[in-house]
Coordinates of C-alpha atoms in Angstrom, one line a residue:
Chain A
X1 CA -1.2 21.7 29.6
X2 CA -4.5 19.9 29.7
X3 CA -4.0 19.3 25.6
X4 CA -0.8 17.5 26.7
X5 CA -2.7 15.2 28.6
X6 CA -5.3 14.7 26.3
X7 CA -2.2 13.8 24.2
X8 CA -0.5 11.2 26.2
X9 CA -0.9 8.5 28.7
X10 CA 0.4 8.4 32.5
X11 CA 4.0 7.0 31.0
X12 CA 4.3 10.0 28.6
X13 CA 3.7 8.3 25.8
X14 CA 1.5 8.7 22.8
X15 CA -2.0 8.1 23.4
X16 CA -3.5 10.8 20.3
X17 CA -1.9 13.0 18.2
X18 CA -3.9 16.2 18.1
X19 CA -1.5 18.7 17.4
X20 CA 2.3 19.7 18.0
X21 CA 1.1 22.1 21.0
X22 CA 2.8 20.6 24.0
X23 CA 4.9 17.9 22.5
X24 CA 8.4 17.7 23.8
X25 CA 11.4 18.0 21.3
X26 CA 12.1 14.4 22.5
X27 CA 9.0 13.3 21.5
X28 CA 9.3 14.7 17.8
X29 CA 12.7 13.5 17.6
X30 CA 11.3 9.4 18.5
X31 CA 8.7 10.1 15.5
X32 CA 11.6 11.2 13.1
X33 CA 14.2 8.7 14.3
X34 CA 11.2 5.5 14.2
X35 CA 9.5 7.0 10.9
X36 CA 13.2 6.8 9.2
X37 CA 13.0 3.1 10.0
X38 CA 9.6 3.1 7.9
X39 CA 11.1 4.6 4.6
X40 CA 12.8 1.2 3.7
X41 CA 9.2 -0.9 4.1
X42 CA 8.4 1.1 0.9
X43 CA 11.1 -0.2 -1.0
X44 CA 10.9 -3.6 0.1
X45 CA 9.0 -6.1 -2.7
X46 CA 6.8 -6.8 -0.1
X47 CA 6.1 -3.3 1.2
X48 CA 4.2 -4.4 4.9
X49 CA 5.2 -4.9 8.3
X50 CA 3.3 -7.4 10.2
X51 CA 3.0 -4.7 12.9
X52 CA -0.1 -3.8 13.5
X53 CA -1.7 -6.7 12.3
X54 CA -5.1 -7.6 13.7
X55 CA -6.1 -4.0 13.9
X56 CA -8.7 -1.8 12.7
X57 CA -8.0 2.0 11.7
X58 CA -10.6 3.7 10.7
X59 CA -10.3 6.8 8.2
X60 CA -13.1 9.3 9.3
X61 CA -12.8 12.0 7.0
X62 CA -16.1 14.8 7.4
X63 CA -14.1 16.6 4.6
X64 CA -12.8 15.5 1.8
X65 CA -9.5 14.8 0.8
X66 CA -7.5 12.6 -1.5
X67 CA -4.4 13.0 -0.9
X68 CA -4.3 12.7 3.5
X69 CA -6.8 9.9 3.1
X70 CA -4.6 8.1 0.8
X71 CA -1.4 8.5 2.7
X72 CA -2.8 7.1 5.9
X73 CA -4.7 4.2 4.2
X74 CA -1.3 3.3 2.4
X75 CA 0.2 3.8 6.0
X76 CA -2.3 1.8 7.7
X77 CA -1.9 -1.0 5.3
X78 CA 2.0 -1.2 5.3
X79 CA 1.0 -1.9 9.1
X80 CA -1.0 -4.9 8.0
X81 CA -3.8 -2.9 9.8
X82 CA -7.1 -3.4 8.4
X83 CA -9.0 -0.3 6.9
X84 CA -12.3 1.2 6.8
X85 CA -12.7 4.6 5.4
X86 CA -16.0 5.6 5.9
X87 CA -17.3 9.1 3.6
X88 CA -19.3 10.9 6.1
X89 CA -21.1 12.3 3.1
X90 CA -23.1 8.6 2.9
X91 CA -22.8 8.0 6.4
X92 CA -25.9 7.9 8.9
X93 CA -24.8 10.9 10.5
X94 CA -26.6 12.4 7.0
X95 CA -29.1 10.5 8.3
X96 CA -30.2 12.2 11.6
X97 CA -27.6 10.5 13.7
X98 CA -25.1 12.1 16.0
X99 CA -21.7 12.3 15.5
X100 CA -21.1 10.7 19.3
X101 CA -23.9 7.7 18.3
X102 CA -21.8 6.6 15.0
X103 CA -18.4 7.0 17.4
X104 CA -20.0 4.9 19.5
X105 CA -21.2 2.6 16.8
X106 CA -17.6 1.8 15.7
X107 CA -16.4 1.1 19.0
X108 CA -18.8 -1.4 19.2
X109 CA -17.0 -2.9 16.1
X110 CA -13.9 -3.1 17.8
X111 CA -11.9 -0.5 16.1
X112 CA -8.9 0.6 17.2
X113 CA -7.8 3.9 15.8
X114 CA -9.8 6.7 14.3
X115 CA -8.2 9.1 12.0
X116 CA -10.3 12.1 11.4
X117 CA -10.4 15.2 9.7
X118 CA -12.8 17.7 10.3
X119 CA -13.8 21.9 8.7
X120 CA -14.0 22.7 12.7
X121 CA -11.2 23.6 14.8
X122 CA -10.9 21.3 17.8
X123 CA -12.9 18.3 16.1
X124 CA -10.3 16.1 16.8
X125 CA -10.2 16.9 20.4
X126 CA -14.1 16.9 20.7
X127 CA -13.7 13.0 19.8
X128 CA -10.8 12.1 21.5
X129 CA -12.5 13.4 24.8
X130 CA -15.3 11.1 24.1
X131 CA -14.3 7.6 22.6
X132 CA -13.8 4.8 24.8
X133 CA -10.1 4.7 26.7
X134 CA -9.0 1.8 24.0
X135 CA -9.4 4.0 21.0
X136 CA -7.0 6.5 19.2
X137 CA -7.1 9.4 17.6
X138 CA -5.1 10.9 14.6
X139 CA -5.7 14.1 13.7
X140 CA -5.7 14.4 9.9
X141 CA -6.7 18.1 10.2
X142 CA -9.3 20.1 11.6
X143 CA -10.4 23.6 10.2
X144 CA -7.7 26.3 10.7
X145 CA -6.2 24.6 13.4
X146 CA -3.9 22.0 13.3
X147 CA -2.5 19.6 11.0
X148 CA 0.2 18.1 12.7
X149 CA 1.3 14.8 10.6
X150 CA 1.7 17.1 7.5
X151 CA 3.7 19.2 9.9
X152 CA 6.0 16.4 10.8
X153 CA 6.5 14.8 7.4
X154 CA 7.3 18.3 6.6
X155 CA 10.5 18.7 9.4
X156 CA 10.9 14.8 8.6
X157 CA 11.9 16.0 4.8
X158 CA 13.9 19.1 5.9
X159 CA 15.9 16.9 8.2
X160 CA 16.9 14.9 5.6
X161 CA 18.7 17.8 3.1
X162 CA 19.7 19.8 6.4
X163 CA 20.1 17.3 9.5
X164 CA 20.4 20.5 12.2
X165 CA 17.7 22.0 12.6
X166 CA 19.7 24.3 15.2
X167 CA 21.5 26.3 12.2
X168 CA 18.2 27.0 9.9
X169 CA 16.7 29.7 8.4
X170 CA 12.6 28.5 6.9
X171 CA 10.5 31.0 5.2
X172 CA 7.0 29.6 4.8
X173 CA 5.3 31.8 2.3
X174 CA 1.5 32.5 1.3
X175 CA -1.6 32.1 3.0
X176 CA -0.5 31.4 6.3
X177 CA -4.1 33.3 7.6
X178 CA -5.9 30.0 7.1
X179 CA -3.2 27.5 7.0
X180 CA -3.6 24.9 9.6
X181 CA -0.4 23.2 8.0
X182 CA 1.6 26.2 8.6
X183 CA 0.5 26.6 12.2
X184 CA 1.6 23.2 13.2
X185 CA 4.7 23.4 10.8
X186 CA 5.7 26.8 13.1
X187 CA 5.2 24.9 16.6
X188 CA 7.2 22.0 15.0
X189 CA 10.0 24.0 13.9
X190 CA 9.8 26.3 17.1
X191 CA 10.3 23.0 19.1
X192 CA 13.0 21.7 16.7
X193 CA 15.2 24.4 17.6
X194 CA 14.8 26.2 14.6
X195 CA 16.3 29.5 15.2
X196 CA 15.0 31.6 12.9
X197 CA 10.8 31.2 11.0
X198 CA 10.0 33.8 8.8
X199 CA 6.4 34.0 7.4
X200 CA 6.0 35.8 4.2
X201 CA 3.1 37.4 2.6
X202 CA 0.3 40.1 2.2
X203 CA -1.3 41.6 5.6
X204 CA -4.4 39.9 4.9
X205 CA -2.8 36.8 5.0
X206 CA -1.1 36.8 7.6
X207 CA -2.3 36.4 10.9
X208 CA -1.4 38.9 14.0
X209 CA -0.2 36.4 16.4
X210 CA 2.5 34.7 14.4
X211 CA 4.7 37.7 16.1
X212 CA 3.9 35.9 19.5
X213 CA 5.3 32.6 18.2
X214 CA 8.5 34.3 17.1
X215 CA 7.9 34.2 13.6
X216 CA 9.5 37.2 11.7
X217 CA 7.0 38.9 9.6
X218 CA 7.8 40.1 6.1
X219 CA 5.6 41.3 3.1
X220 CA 8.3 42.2 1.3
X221 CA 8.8 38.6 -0.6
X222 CA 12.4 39.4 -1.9
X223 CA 13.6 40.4 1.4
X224 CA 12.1 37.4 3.2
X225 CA 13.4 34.8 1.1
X226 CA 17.0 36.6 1.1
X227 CA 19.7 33.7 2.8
X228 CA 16.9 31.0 3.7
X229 CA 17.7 27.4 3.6
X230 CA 14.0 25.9 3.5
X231 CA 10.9 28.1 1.4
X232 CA 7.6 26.3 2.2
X233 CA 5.1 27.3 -0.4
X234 CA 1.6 27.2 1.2
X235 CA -1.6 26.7 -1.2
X236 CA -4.5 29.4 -1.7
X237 CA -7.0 28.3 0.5
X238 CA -10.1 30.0 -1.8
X239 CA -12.4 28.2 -0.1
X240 CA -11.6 29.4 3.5
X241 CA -11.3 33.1 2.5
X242 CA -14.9 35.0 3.5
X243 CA -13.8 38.2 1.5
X244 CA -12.1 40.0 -1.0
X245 CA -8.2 39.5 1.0
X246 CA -6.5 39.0 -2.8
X247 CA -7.1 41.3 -5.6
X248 CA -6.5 38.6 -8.2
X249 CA -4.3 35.3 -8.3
X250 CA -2.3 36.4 -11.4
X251 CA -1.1 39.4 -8.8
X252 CA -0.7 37.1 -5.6
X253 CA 1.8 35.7 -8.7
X254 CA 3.4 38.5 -9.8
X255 CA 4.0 39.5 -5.8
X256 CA 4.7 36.3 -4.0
X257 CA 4.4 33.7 -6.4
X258 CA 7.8 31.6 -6.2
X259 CA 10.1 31.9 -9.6
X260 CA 13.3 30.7 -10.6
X261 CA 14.6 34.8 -10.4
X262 CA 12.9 34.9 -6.7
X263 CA 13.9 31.3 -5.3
X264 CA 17.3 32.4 -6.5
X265 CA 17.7 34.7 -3.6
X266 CA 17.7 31.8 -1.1
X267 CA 20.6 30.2 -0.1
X268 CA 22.0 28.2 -3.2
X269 CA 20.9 24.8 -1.7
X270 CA 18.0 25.6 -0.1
X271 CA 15.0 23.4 -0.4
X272 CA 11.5 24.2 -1.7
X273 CA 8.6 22.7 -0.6
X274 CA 4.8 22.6 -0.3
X275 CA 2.1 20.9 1.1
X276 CA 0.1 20.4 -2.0
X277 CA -2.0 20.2 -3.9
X278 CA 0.2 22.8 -6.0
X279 CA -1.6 25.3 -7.8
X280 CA 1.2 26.2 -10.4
X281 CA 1.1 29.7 -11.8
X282 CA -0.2 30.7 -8.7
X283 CA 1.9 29.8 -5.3
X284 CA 4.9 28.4 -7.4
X285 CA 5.9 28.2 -11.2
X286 CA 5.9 25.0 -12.6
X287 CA 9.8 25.3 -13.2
X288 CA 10.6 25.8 -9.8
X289 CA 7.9 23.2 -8.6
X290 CA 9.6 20.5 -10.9
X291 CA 12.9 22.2 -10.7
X292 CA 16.4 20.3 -9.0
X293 CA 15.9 22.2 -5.3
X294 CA 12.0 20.8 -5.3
X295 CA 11.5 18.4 -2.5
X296 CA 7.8 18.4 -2.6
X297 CA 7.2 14.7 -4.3
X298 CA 9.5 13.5 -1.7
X299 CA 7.7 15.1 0.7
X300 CA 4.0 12.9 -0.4
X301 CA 6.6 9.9 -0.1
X302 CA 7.8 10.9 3.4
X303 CA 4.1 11.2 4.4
X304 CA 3.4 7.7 4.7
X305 CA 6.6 6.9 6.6
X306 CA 5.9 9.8 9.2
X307 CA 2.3 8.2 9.1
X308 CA 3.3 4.6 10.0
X309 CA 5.4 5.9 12.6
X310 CA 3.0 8.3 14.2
X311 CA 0.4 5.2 14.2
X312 CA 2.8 2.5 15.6
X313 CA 3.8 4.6 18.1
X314 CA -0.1 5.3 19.4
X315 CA -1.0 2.2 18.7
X316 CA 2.4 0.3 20.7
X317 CA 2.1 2.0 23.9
X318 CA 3.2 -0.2 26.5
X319 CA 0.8 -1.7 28.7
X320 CA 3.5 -1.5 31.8
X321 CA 7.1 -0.6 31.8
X322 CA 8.8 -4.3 31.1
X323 CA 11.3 -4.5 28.5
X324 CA 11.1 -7.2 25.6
X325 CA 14.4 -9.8 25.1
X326 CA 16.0 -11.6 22.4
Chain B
X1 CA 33.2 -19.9 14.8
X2 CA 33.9 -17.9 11.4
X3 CA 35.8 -21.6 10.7
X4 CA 33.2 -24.1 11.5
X5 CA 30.7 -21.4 9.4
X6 CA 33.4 -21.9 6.5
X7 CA 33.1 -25.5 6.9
X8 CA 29.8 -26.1 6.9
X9 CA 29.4 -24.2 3.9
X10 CA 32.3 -26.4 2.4
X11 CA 29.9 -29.4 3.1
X12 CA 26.8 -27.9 1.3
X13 CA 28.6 -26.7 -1.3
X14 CA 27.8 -22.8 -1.1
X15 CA 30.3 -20.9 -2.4
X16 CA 28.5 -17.1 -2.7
X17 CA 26.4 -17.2 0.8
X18 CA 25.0 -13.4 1.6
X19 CA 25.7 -12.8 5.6
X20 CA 23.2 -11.1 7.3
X21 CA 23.2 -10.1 10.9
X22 CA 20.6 -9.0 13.3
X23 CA 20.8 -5.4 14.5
X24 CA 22.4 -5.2 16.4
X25 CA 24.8 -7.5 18.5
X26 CA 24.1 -10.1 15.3
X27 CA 25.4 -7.0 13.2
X28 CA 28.6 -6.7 15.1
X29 CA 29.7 -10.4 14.7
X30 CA 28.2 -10.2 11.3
X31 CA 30.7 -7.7 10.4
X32 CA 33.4 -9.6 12.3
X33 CA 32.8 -13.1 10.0
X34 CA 32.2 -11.3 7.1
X35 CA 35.5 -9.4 7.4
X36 CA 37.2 -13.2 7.6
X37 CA 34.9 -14.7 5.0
X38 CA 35.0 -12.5 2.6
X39 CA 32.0 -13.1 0.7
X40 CA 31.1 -11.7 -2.6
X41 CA 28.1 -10.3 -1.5
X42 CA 28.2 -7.1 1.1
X43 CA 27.5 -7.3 4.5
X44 CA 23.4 -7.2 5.0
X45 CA 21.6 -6.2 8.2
X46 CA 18.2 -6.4 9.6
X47 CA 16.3 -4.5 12.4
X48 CA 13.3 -6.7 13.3
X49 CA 11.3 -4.6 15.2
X50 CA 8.5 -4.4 13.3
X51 CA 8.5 -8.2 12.9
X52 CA 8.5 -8.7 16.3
X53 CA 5.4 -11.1 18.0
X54 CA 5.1 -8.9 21.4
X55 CA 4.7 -5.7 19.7
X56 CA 1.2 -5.5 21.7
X57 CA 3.0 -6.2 25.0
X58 CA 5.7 -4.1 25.1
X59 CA 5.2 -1.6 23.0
X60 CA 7.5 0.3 20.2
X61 CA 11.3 -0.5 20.8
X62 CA 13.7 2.4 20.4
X63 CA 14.9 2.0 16.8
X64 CA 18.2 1.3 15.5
X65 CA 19.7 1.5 12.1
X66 CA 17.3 0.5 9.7
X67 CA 17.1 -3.3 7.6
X68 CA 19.5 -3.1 4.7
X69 CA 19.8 -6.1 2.3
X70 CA 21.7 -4.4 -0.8
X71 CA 21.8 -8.1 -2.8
X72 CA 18.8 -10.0 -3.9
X73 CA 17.5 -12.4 -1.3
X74 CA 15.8 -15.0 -3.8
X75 CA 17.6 -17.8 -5.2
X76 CA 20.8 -17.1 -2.3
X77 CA 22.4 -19.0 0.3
X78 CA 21.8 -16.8 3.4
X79 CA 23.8 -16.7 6.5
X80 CA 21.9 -15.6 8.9
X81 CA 23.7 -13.9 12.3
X82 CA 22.7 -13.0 15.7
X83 CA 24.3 -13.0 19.5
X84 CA 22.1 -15.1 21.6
X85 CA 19.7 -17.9 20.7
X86 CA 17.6 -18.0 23.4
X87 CA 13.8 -18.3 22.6
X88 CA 14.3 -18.3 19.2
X89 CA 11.5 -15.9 18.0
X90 CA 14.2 -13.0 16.8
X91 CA 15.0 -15.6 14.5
X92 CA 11.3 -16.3 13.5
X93 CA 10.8 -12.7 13.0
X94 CA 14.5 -12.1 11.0
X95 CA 13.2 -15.2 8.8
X96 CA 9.9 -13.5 8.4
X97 CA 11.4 -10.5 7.3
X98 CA 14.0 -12.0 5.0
X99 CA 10.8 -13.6 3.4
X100 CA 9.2 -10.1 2.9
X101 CA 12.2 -9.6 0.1
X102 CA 12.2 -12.3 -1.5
X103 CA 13.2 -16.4 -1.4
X104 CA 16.4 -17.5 -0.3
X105 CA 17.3 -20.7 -1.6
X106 CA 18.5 -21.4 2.2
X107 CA 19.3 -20.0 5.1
X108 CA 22.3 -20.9 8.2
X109 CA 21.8 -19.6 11.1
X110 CA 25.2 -19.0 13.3
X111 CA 25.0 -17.5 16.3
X112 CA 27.8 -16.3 19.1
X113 CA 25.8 -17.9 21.9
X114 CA 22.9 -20.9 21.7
X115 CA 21.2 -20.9 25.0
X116 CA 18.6 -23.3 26.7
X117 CA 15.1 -21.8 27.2
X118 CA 13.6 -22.7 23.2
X119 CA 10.1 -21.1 23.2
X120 CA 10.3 -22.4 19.0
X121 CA 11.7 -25.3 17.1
X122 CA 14.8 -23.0 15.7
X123 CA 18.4 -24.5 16.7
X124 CA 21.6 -23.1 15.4
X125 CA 23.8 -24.5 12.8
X126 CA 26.9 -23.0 14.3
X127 CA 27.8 -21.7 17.9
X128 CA 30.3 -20.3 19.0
X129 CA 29.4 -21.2 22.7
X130 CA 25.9 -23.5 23.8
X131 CA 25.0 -22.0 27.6
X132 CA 22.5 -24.1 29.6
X133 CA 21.4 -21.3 31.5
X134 CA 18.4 -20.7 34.0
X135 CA 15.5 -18.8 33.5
X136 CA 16.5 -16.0 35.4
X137 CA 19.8 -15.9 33.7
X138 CA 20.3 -13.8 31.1
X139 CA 23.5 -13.4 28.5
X140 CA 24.0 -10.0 27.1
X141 CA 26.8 -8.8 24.3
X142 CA 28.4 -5.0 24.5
X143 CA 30.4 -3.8 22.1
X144 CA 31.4 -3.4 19.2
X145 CA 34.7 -2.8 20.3
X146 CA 35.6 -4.5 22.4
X147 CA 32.9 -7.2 22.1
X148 CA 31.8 -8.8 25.4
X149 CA 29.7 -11.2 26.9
X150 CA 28.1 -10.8 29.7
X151 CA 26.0 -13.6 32.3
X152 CA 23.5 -11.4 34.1
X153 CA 20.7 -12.3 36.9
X154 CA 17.4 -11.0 37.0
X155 CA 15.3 -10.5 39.8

């Protein structure tokens, strides 16, 4: 698994996070069990740890996005790490220089960490096969491919209303064709031990090789949601879709938008939740997005803690295998 | 030890001190003197990890409960607990942390075992036990139940 590799160091442990792909259930588990240490820093009056103090993350986002830039600045800072988010948009690279010349740039300025999202698939990777050995690399979601911290705040949330993941039924439902989030969510959950995905939504949304990851495929929306414990509402992505795959959003509504009448053929405590931002009216109505079985604020809160964790862990790889004392 | 703790507190006058103990051998004799003191305050622990000044040399620890102080720091007489005293930067980072919540009017340290080998100017006020110990030794609690001490040699 050369992505494994790419992934982490000669001791197994973190050296990127790319994506979920190769990732042992051990592995997960150590980000969910050191991220749950993380949720208290928030609700300390001081709300840093002194980890990461001294250094530098750098936020390289080449599309934009307020939220996941947010969330790992706020994460980076709870670290005591010292932040640069640089807009591509302004940067040099709209200046004629290459993408490799401005990595190489902020090497040179000691950074340690980059954190980059990208519209190409396999952006992350690109870079992380070319920065110096020292630096690491967060991927903060690159085209349709991967998005793999949303994907483990998002198992980080579930495991907090339903702690085995070994007895779960999750329908993620919408556009699942060019959901990144989702494909990472599937791999997370697949690794989890979740026994049973369903993905739920037109045929033009949904992509033929979900069937190969074990996802059960259902267009029917009613039957799909019938006995589930989790329902992940995934956004519209308009701006990925080349044609006409949705004759109108007040349809996509009226077929797989989730209401209070469908949400109410889940299990009675299951959770609902989405990666945001919500478009209400057309993935979810805003009673059922506000409603008492809505996790997905909690969800933005659990980001930063699955975020500090993620980074701590990259970032704290031992240098050899000795063992600390009191 | 949970008497000498009571007496020294006698001496200063605190009358509502808030225990703490350090995840997680401090935590188990935390829970052991707070059971005979009987505080008004509950129990508080801490997990330093993120606190800790060798994070860049070794790395991540594996993580243990999380810090949990459900009483206001500032303004209170802390007791501080922890197993072994030995460097002394456990308690550098545990004070650190208790800082991050607010400012105690004080803190006692009381720990099972003070040890030689001080890599900072910390010294307990209480011990159960003071070990002058060589480098190489090293003192180690199991538990919680029973609670144990053990006197082990590196290499």
């Amino acid at each position: 698994m050369k992505r494994q590799d790419i992934q982490c160091d000669s001791q197994g442990q973190l050296r990127h996070f790319l994506t979920i792909e190769g990732h042992k259930r051990e592995t997960l588990t150590q980000i969910l069990d050191t991220a749950e240490n993380f949720v208290t820093v928030g609700n300390q009056p001081v709300k840093k740890v002194p980890l990461l103090r001294g250094k530098t993350i750098v936020n390289l986002f080449f599309e934009s996005s307020t939220r996941t830039r947010t969330t790992f600045e706020l994460a980076a800072k709870r670290l005591s790490a010292d932040v640069l988010n640089i807009n591509i948009n302004t940067s040099s690279t709209s200046k004629g220089e290459s993408l490799l010349d401005m990595l190489h740039n902020l090497e040179a300025m000691h950074c340690d960490m980059f954190v980059v999202r990208h519209e190409q698939s396999g952006a992350a990777h690109f870079i992380a096969q070319h920065v110096a050995p020292h630096i690491s690399i967060i991927n903060a979601g690159d085209g349709r491919h991967a998005h793999p911290t949303q994907a483990m705040l998002d198992v980080f949330t579930i495991r907090k209303h339903k702690p085995d993941f070994t007895a779960l039924r999750v329908a993620i439902v919408g556009d699942l064709m060019h959901s990144r989030v989702a494909r990472s969510q599937i791999h997370a959950l697949n690794t989890l031990g979740v026994p049973e995905i369903r993905a739920i939504g037109p045929c033009t949304l949904i992509p033929p090789y979900l069937q190969q990851m074990g996802v059960h495929i259902y267009n029917d929306v009613r039957e799909g949601l019938k006995d589930v414990d989790v329902v992940i509402m995934l956004r519209l992505q308009r701006e990925r879709m080349d044609g006409a795959l949705l004759p109108s959003e007040l349809e996509y509504f009226q077929t797989y938008g989730l209401t209070q009448e469908k949400l109410a053929l889940a299990k009675p405590d299951a959770i609902v939740m989405h990666p945001g931002p919500i478009n209400r009216g057309v993935e979810i109505e805003s009673s059922v997005a506000d409603g008492p079985q809505s996790v997905i604020l909690e969800q933005v809160s659990n980001g930063i803690a699955v975020r500090m964790a993620i980074m701590s862990m990259v970032l704290g790889r031992k240098p050899s295998g000795e063992e600390g004392e009191a | 030890m949970a008497s000498d703790l009571q007496s020294l507190l006698n001496s200063r006058h605190i009358t509502d001190p808030a225990i703490i103990g350090i995840h997680t051998g401090g935590a188990w004799i935390a829970e052991q003197i707070h059971r005979q003191l009987r505080p008004e305050q509950p129990l508080g622990t801490l997990n330093i990890t993120f606190y800790r000044d060798d994070f860049t040399r070794i790395g991540l620890h594996p993580q243990v409960e999380p810090s949990n102080l459900p009483f206001s720091v500032d303004d209170r007489h802390i007791v501080l607990i922890d197993d072994v005293l030995h460097t002394g930067r456990t308690i550098r980072a545990a004070m650190n942390e208790i800082f991050d919540y607010g400012r105690p009017a004080s803190i006692i340290l009381a720990t099972l075992v003070e040890r030689s080998g001080r890599e900072l100017p910390i010294c307990a006020d209480v011990a159960g036990e003071r070990l002058s110990l060589e480098a190489h030794q090293h003192v180690k609690l199991t538990g919680p139940d029973p609670l144990e001490l053990l006197i082990q040699e590196s290499k």
